[in-house]
Short mmCIF file of C-alpha atoms in Angstrom, two decimals:
data_model
loop_
_atom_site.label_atom_id
_atom_site.label_comp_id
_atom_site.label_asym_id
_atom_site.label_seq_id
_atom_site.Cartn_x
_atom_site.Cartn_y
_atom_site.Cartn_z
CA THR M 1 -7.66 0.51 -14.97
CA ALA M 2 -8.92 3.54 -13.14
CA ARG M 3 -11.00 1.35 -10.83
CA SER M 4 -8.86 1.23 -7.72
CA GLU M 5 -11.27 0.11 -4.99
CA GLU M 6 -10.28 -3.08 -3.19
CA ILE M 7 -13.47 -4.86 -4.29
CA ASP M 8 -12.66 -4.11 -7.96
CA LYS M 9 -9.20 -5.61 -7.53
CA ILE M 10 -10.56 -8.68 -5.75
CA LEU M 11 -13.24 -9.26 -8.39
CA GLY M 12 -10.72 -8.88 -11.21
CA LEU M 13 -8.31 -11.35 -9.64
CA GLU M 14 -10.99 -13.85 -8.68
CA MET M 15 -12.38 -13.77 -12.21
CA GLY M 16 -9.01 -15.00 -13.47
CA ALA M 17 -6.88 -11.90 -14.06
CA ASP M 18 -3.17 -12.52 -13.67
CA ASP M 19 -2.59 -9.02 -12.33
CA TYR M 20 -4.38 -5.78 -11.62
CA LEU M 21 -2.70 -2.43 -12.12
CA THR M 22 -4.42 0.85 -11.34
CA LYS M 23 -3.77 4.29 -12.77
CA PRO M 24 -1.60 6.16 -12.29
CA PHE M 25 1.26 3.68 -12.31
CA SER M 26 4.97 3.97 -12.86
CA VAL M 27 6.83 2.26 -15.66
CA ARG M 28 9.08 0.60 -13.06
CA GLU M 29 6.06 -0.94 -11.30
CA PHE M 30 4.67 -2.12 -14.63
CA VAL M 31 8.02 -3.71 -15.58
CA ALA M 32 8.31 -5.36 -12.14
CA ARG M 33 4.83 -6.87 -12.51
CA VAL M 34 5.62 -8.16 -16.00
CA LYS M 35 8.83 -9.72 -14.66
CA ALA M 36 6.85 -11.38 -11.84
CA ILE M 37 4.45 -12.89 -14.38
CA MET M 38 7.35 -14.08 -16.53
CA ARG M 39 9.06 -15.57 -13.45
CA ARG M 40 5.88 -17.42 -12.52
CA THR M 41 5.49 -18.67 -16.09
CA ARG M 42 9.04 -20.02 -16.02
CA ILE M 43 8.40 -21.70 -12.66
CA LEU M 44 5.22 -23.34 -13.98
CA GLN M 45 7.01 -24.42 -17.16
CA ASN M 46 9.88 -25.87 -15.14
CA ASN M 47 7.43 -27.67 -12.86
CA SER M 48 5.61 -28.86 -15.93
CA SER M 49 8.72 -30.26 -17.59
CA GLU M 50 10.26 -31.70 -14.42
CA SER M 51 7.51 -32.77 -12.05
CA LEU M 52 4.51 -32.86 -14.33
CA SER M 53 6.15 -34.59 -17.27
CA PRO M 54 3.30 -37.09 -17.70
CA LYS M 55 0.61 -35.77 -20.01
CA GLN M 56 -1.99 -36.97 -17.54
CA LEU M 57 -2.16 -37.16 -13.80
CA SER M 58 -4.43 -39.98 -12.65
CA PHE M 59 -5.81 -40.54 -9.19
CA GLU M 60 -8.76 -42.48 -7.78
CA GLY M 61 -11.72 -41.05 -9.70
CA LEU M 62 -9.78 -38.01 -10.98
CA ILE M 63 -7.89 -37.52 -14.25
CA ILE M 64 -6.08 -34.29 -15.08
CA ASP M 65 -5.07 -33.99 -18.75
CA LEU M 66 -2.33 -31.38 -18.76
CA ASP M 67 -2.16 -30.93 -22.52
CA LYS M 68 -5.90 -30.54 -23.03
CA ARG M 69 -6.36 -28.71 -19.72
CA ALA M 70 -9.23 -31.08 -19.04
CA VAL M 71 -10.36 -32.60 -15.76
CA LEU M 72 -12.50 -35.71 -15.43
CA VAL M 73 -14.16 -36.70 -12.17
CA LYS M 74 -15.55 -40.24 -12.32
CA ASN M 75 -15.25 -40.04 -16.12
CA LYS M 76 -17.32 -36.84 -16.34
CA ARG M 77 -15.69 -33.66 -17.56
CA VAL M 78 -15.61 -30.83 -15.04
CA GLU M 79 -15.25 -27.27 -16.27
CA LEU M 80 -12.60 -25.32 -14.39
CA SER M 81 -11.49 -21.73 -14.76
CA PRO M 82 -7.89 -21.26 -15.93
CA LYS M 83 -6.76 -20.43 -12.38
CA GLU M 84 -8.62 -23.39 -10.89
CA PHE M 85 -6.92 -25.68 -13.40
CA ASP M 86 -3.48 -24.16 -12.71
CA LEU M 87 -4.03 -24.51 -8.97
CA LEU M 88 -5.20 -28.13 -9.25
CA SER M 89 -2.38 -29.17 -11.58
CA LEU M 90 0.23 -27.55 -9.34
CA LEU M 91 -1.07 -29.29 -6.22
CA ALA M 92 -1.67 -32.64 -7.97
CA GLY M 93 1.79 -32.48 -9.52
CA HIS M 94 3.31 -32.49 -6.03
CA PRO M 95 1.21 -34.90 -3.94
CA GLY M 96 1.83 -34.52 -0.22
CA LYS M 97 3.70 -31.23 -0.53
CA SER M 98 2.09 -28.49 1.52
CA PHE M 99 1.93 -25.07 -0.09
CA ASN M 100 1.18 -22.00 1.97
CA ARG M 101 -1.27 -19.49 0.58
CA GLY M 102 1.47 -16.98 -0.19
CA SER M 103 3.45 -19.42 -2.32
CA LEU M 104 0.28 -20.53 -4.15
CA LEU M 105 -0.56 -16.90 -4.76
CA ASN M 106 2.92 -16.32 -6.14
CA LEU M 107 3.11 -19.52 -8.23
CA VAL M 108 -0.38 -19.43 -9.71
CA TRP M 109 -1.21 -15.72 -9.76
CA GLY M 110 2.27 -14.20 -9.74
CA TYR M 111 1.63 -12.06 -6.67
CA ASP M 112 4.42 -11.72 -4.18
CA PHE M 113 2.57 -9.76 -1.54
CA GLU M 114 0.08 -10.45 1.21
CA GLY M 115 -3.47 -9.23 1.40
CA TYR M 116 -4.93 -11.29 -1.41
CA GLU M 117 -4.51 -14.68 0.24
CA HIS M 118 -8.31 -14.96 0.51
CA THR M 119 -8.23 -15.30 -3.29
CA VAL M 120 -6.48 -18.66 -2.79
CA ASN M 121 -9.12 -19.73 -0.26
CA SER M 122 -11.94 -18.75 -2.64
CA HIS M 123 -10.44 -20.70 -5.51
CA ILE M 124 -9.77 -23.75 -3.34
CA ASN M 125 -13.39 -23.70 -2.16
CA ARG M 126 -14.75 -23.42 -5.72
CA LEU M 127 -12.36 -26.13 -6.88
CA ARG M 128 -13.42 -28.44 -4.06
CA ARG M 129 -17.11 -27.88 -4.93
CA LYS M 130 -16.36 -29.03 -8.46
CA ILE M 131 -14.16 -32.08 -7.81
CA GLU M 132 -14.70 -33.33 -4.27
CA PRO M 133 -17.32 -36.03 -3.63
CA ASP M 134 -17.85 -34.70 -0.08
CA MET M 135 -16.96 -31.10 0.79
CA GLY M 136 -17.03 -31.99 4.50
CA GLU M 137 -14.30 -34.59 4.03
CA PRO M 138 -12.18 -33.67 1.00
CA THR M 139 -10.53 -36.53 -0.87
CA TYR M 140 -8.14 -34.68 -3.16
CA ILE M 141 -7.29 -31.22 -1.84
CA LEU M 142 -6.47 -31.35 1.84
CA THR M 143 -5.88 -28.57 4.31
CA THR M 144 -2.57 -28.52 6.15
CA TRP M 145 -3.69 -26.70 9.26
CA GLY M 146 -1.64 -23.60 10.00
CA VAL M 147 0.14 -23.86 6.65
CA GLY M 148 -2.10 -24.07 3.59
CA TYR M 149 -3.08 -26.82 1.18
CA ARG M 150 -1.74 -30.06 -0.25
CA PHE M 151 -2.89 -32.75 -2.64
CA ASN M 152 -3.61 -36.13 -1.04
CA GLU M 153 -0.52 -38.31 -1.47
CA ASN M 154 -2.42 -41.51 -0.61
CA LEU M 155 -4.42 -41.80 -3.82
#
């Protein structure tokens, strides 16, 4: 795109884009970004086949159907964006494991650089609004202070 303002990049990424490349760009940068996306896809596929091998992840009041990419909260379907679903399934697939914002950014979005970590915060907040019974005291997605986020291992 020719739109290179920071706000344009942020909006594009927060709306679900996997990457954002502005003109002019070099072929080497383009290839590096494609490789980063492919690397992230392989990581997610490996996580999916190793750690997320069940077709569903079930917790108290929350069901994540990995094949259908569907989420039920108290037996009611909740519509998530593709990135929100990827973020939730990654966290829920590793209960108790704390992920820093940079690693979530890399694993879910494929970005290996700082500066867009607020994108993770925005998605976590939207995700919590959709699945948490009480935003003030989250049940599923917990904050690991000074680190990032984790899925509650006690469910």
